Amino acid sequence: IKEGEFVSIMGSSGSGKSTLLNIVGLLDIHDQGNYFLNGQLIKNMNEKKAAILRNKFLGFVFQSFNLISYKTALENVALPLYYKGLKRKERLKIALDYLEKVGLKEWANHLPNELSGGQKQRVAIARALVTKPKVVLADEPTGALDSGTTDSVMDLLKDINNEGMTVFVITHEQEVAEQTKRIVQLKDGVIINDFLTKEIKKA
């Protein structure tokens, strides 16, 4: 996957989608082949090193949002900046900018249970973007959403990609995959199909 691509990984349950995402996300170790991230060979890496690389290059978006329930939308988005050592005032200022980017500035002080599914996912996307990662890894980002909300989340991912970020979406939904620029289909851990979508032909 080259820098700036917008790719979806498809396949039925057990095809290896999540394993692939976990390897790319440095959450799991591959047992064969080579994995290069930003030109660097990933090999024999301890958790501390993996955490540093994750912080530097990767942003994660999950189906279940993974927001901290007792923290406001603003605090959730600011959290990755805490691990980068930024001062509280600076963290909150940057986090507010990203909430504005996803259209939720006025919801900054609301807790996750006061937000709709689509709003939670947009908070999660803002949190993934706040560290300015090179790659956004989205694991079934629309799995818990209705079709209208799904489209607005996919539009947001398209915008991110248009700004030059690499976006990697794991999905089993054809309509979601068709909104990306390239589809890779897996079966039993093997790539059985890899093609550009009509989205790119329209561009």
CSV table of C-alpha atoms in Angstrom, one decimal, residues 29-166:
chain,number,residue,atom,x,y,z
A,29,ILE,CA,3.7,-10.0,15.0
A,30,HIS,CA,3.8,-11.6,11.5
A,31,ASP,CA,5.3,-15.1,11.3
A,32,GLN,CA,6.4,-14.9,7.7
A,33,GLY,CA,7.2,-12.4,5.0
A,34,ASN,CA,8.4,-8.8,5.5
A,35,TYR,CA,6.5,-5.8,6.8
A,36,PHE,CA,7.9,-2.3,6.0
A,37,LEU,CA,6.3,0.7,7.6
A,38,ASN,CA,7.4,4.1,6.2
A,39,GLY,CA,10.4,2.3,4.6
A,40,GLN,CA,11.5,0.7,7.9
A,41,LEU,CA,11.6,-3.1,8.2
A,42,ILE,CA,9.5,-4.2,11.2
A,43,LYS,CA,11.2,-7.1,12.9
A,44,ASN,CA,11.9,-8.4,16.4
A,45,MET,CA,10.3,-5.3,17.9
A,46,ASN,CA,9.6,-5.0,21.6
A,47,GLU,CA,6.3,-3.4,22.9
A,48,LYS,CA,8.0,-0.1,23.8
A,49,LYS,CA,9.4,0.4,20.3
A,50,ALA,CA,6.1,-0.7,18.7
A,51,ALA,CA,4.2,1.8,20.9
A,52,ILE,CA,6.6,4.6,19.8
A,53,LEU,CA,6.0,3.7,16.1
A,54,ARG,CA,2.3,3.4,16.6
A,55,ASN,CA,2.2,6.8,18.2
A,56,LYS,CA,4.2,8.3,15.4
A,57,PHE,CA,2.7,6.8,12.3
A,58,LEU,CA,-0.7,5.2,13.1
A,59,GLY,CA,-4.2,6.4,14.0
A,60,PHE,CA,-6.9,3.8,14.9
A,61,VAL,CA,-10.7,3.9,14.4
A,62,PHE,CA,-12.7,0.9,15.8
A,63,GLN,CA,-16.2,-0.4,15.2
A,64,SER,CA,-17.0,0.0,18.9
A,65,PHE,CA,-15.5,3.6,19.1
A,66,ASN,CA,-13.4,2.7,22.2
A,67,LEU,CA,-14.1,6.1,23.8
A,68,ILE,CA,-13.6,6.5,27.5
A,69,SER,CA,-17.0,6.9,29.0
A,70,TYR,CA,-16.2,9.3,31.9
A,71,LYS,CA,-14.2,11.7,29.7
A,72,THR,CA,-15.8,14.4,27.4
A,73,ALA,CA,-15.5,14.3,23.7
A,74,LEU,CA,-12.8,16.9,23.9
A,75,GLU,CA,-10.8,14.9,26.6
A,76,ASN,CA,-11.1,11.7,24.5
A,77,VAL,CA,-9.7,13.5,21.4
A,78,ALA,CA,-6.9,15.1,23.5
A,79,LEU,CA,-5.8,11.8,25.1
A,80,PRO,CA,-3.2,10.7,22.5
A,81,LEU,CA,-1.5,14.1,22.9
A,82,TYR,CA,-1.0,13.4,26.6
A,83,TYR,CA,1.2,10.5,25.6
A,84,LYS,CA,3.2,12.8,23.3
A,85,GLY,CA,3.9,14.9,26.4
A,86,LEU,CA,2.0,18.1,25.4
A,87,LYS,CA,0.8,20.5,28.1
A,88,ARG,CA,-2.9,20.3,28.9
A,89,LYS,CA,-3.8,23.7,27.5
A,90,GLU,CA,-2.1,22.9,24.2
A,91,ARG,CA,-3.7,19.4,24.1
A,92,LEU,CA,-7.2,20.8,24.5
A,93,LYS,CA,-6.6,23.6,21.9
A,94,ILE,CA,-5.5,21.1,19.3
A,95,ALA,CA,-8.3,18.6,20.2
A,96,LEU,CA,-10.9,21.3,19.8
A,97,ASP,CA,-9.5,22.1,16.3
A,98,TYR,CA,-10.0,18.4,15.3
A,99,LEU,CA,-13.5,18.3,16.8
A,100,GLU,CA,-14.3,21.3,14.6
A,101,LYS,CA,-12.8,19.4,11.6
A,102,VAL,CA,-15.3,16.6,12.2
A,103,GLY,CA,-18.2,19.0,12.8
A,104,LEU,CA,-18.5,18.5,16.5
A,105,LYS,CA,-17.0,21.6,18.1
A,106,GLU,CA,-20.3,22.4,19.9
A,107,TRP,CA,-20.4,18.8,21.4
A,108,ALA,CA,-16.9,19.1,22.9
A,109,ASN,CA,-18.1,19.0,26.6
A,110,HIS,CA,-20.5,16.1,26.1
A,111,LEU,CA,-19.8,12.6,27.4
A,112,PRO,CA,-20.0,9.7,25.0
A,113,ASN,CA,-23.3,8.5,26.3
A,114,GLU,CA,-24.8,11.9,25.3
A,115,LEU,CA,-23.7,11.3,21.6
A,116,SER,CA,-25.3,9.3,18.8
A,117,GLY,CA,-23.4,6.5,17.2
A,118,GLY,CA,-22.3,8.7,14.2
A,119,GLN,CA,-21.1,11.4,16.6
A,120,LYS,CA,-19.1,8.9,18.6
A,121,GLN,CA,-17.4,7.6,15.5
A,122,ARG,CA,-16.6,11.2,14.4
A,123,VAL,CA,-15.0,11.8,17.9
A,124,ALA,CA,-13.1,8.5,17.4
A,125,ILE,CA,-11.9,9.8,14.0
A,126,ALA,CA,-10.8,13.1,15.4
A,127,ARG,CA,-8.9,11.2,18.1
A,128,ALA,CA,-7.2,9.1,15.4
A,129,LEU,CA,-6.2,12.2,13.5
A,130,VAL,CA,-5.0,14.4,16.4
A,131,THR,CA,-1.4,13.1,16.3
A,132,LYS,CA,-1.2,13.7,12.5
A,133,PRO,CA,-0.6,10.0,11.7
A,134,LYS,CA,0.6,8.9,8.3
A,135,VAL,CA,-1.9,6.0,8.2
A,136,VAL,CA,-5.4,5.7,9.6
A,137,LEU,CA,-6.4,2.1,10.3
A,138,ALA,CA,-10.2,1.8,10.5
A,139,ASP,CA,-11.6,-1.6,11.6
A,140,GLU,CA,-15.2,-1.9,10.5
A,141,PRO,CA,-15.7,1.8,11.2
A,142,THR,CA,-19.3,1.8,10.0
A,143,GLY,CA,-20.3,-1.6,11.5
A,144,ALA,CA,-22.4,-0.1,14.2
A,145,LEU,CA,-24.0,2.7,12.1
A,146,ASP,CA,-27.1,3.1,9.9
A,147,SER,CA,-26.6,3.8,6.2
A,148,GLY,CA,-27.0,7.6,6.4
A,149,THR,CA,-24.5,7.8,9.2
A,150,THR,CA,-22.2,5.4,7.4
A,151,ASP,CA,-22.1,7.7,4.4
A,152,SER,CA,-21.2,10.7,6.5
A,153,VAL,CA,-18.3,8.8,8.2
A,154,MET,CA,-17.1,7.6,4.8
A,155,ASP,CA,-17.2,11.2,3.5
A,156,LEU,CA,-15.0,12.2,6.4
A,157,LEU,CA,-12.5,9.4,5.6
A,158,LYS,CA,-12.5,10.5,1.9
A,159,ASP,CA,-11.7,14.1,3.0
A,160,ILE,CA,-8.8,12.8,5.2
A,161,ASN,CA,-7.5,10.8,2.2
A,162,ASN,CA,-7.9,13.8,-0.1
A,163,GLU,CA,-5.6,15.7,2.3
A,164,GLY,CA,-2.9,13.1,1.6
A,165,MET,CA,-3.3,10.6,4.4
A,166,THR,CA,-3.2,6.9,3.8
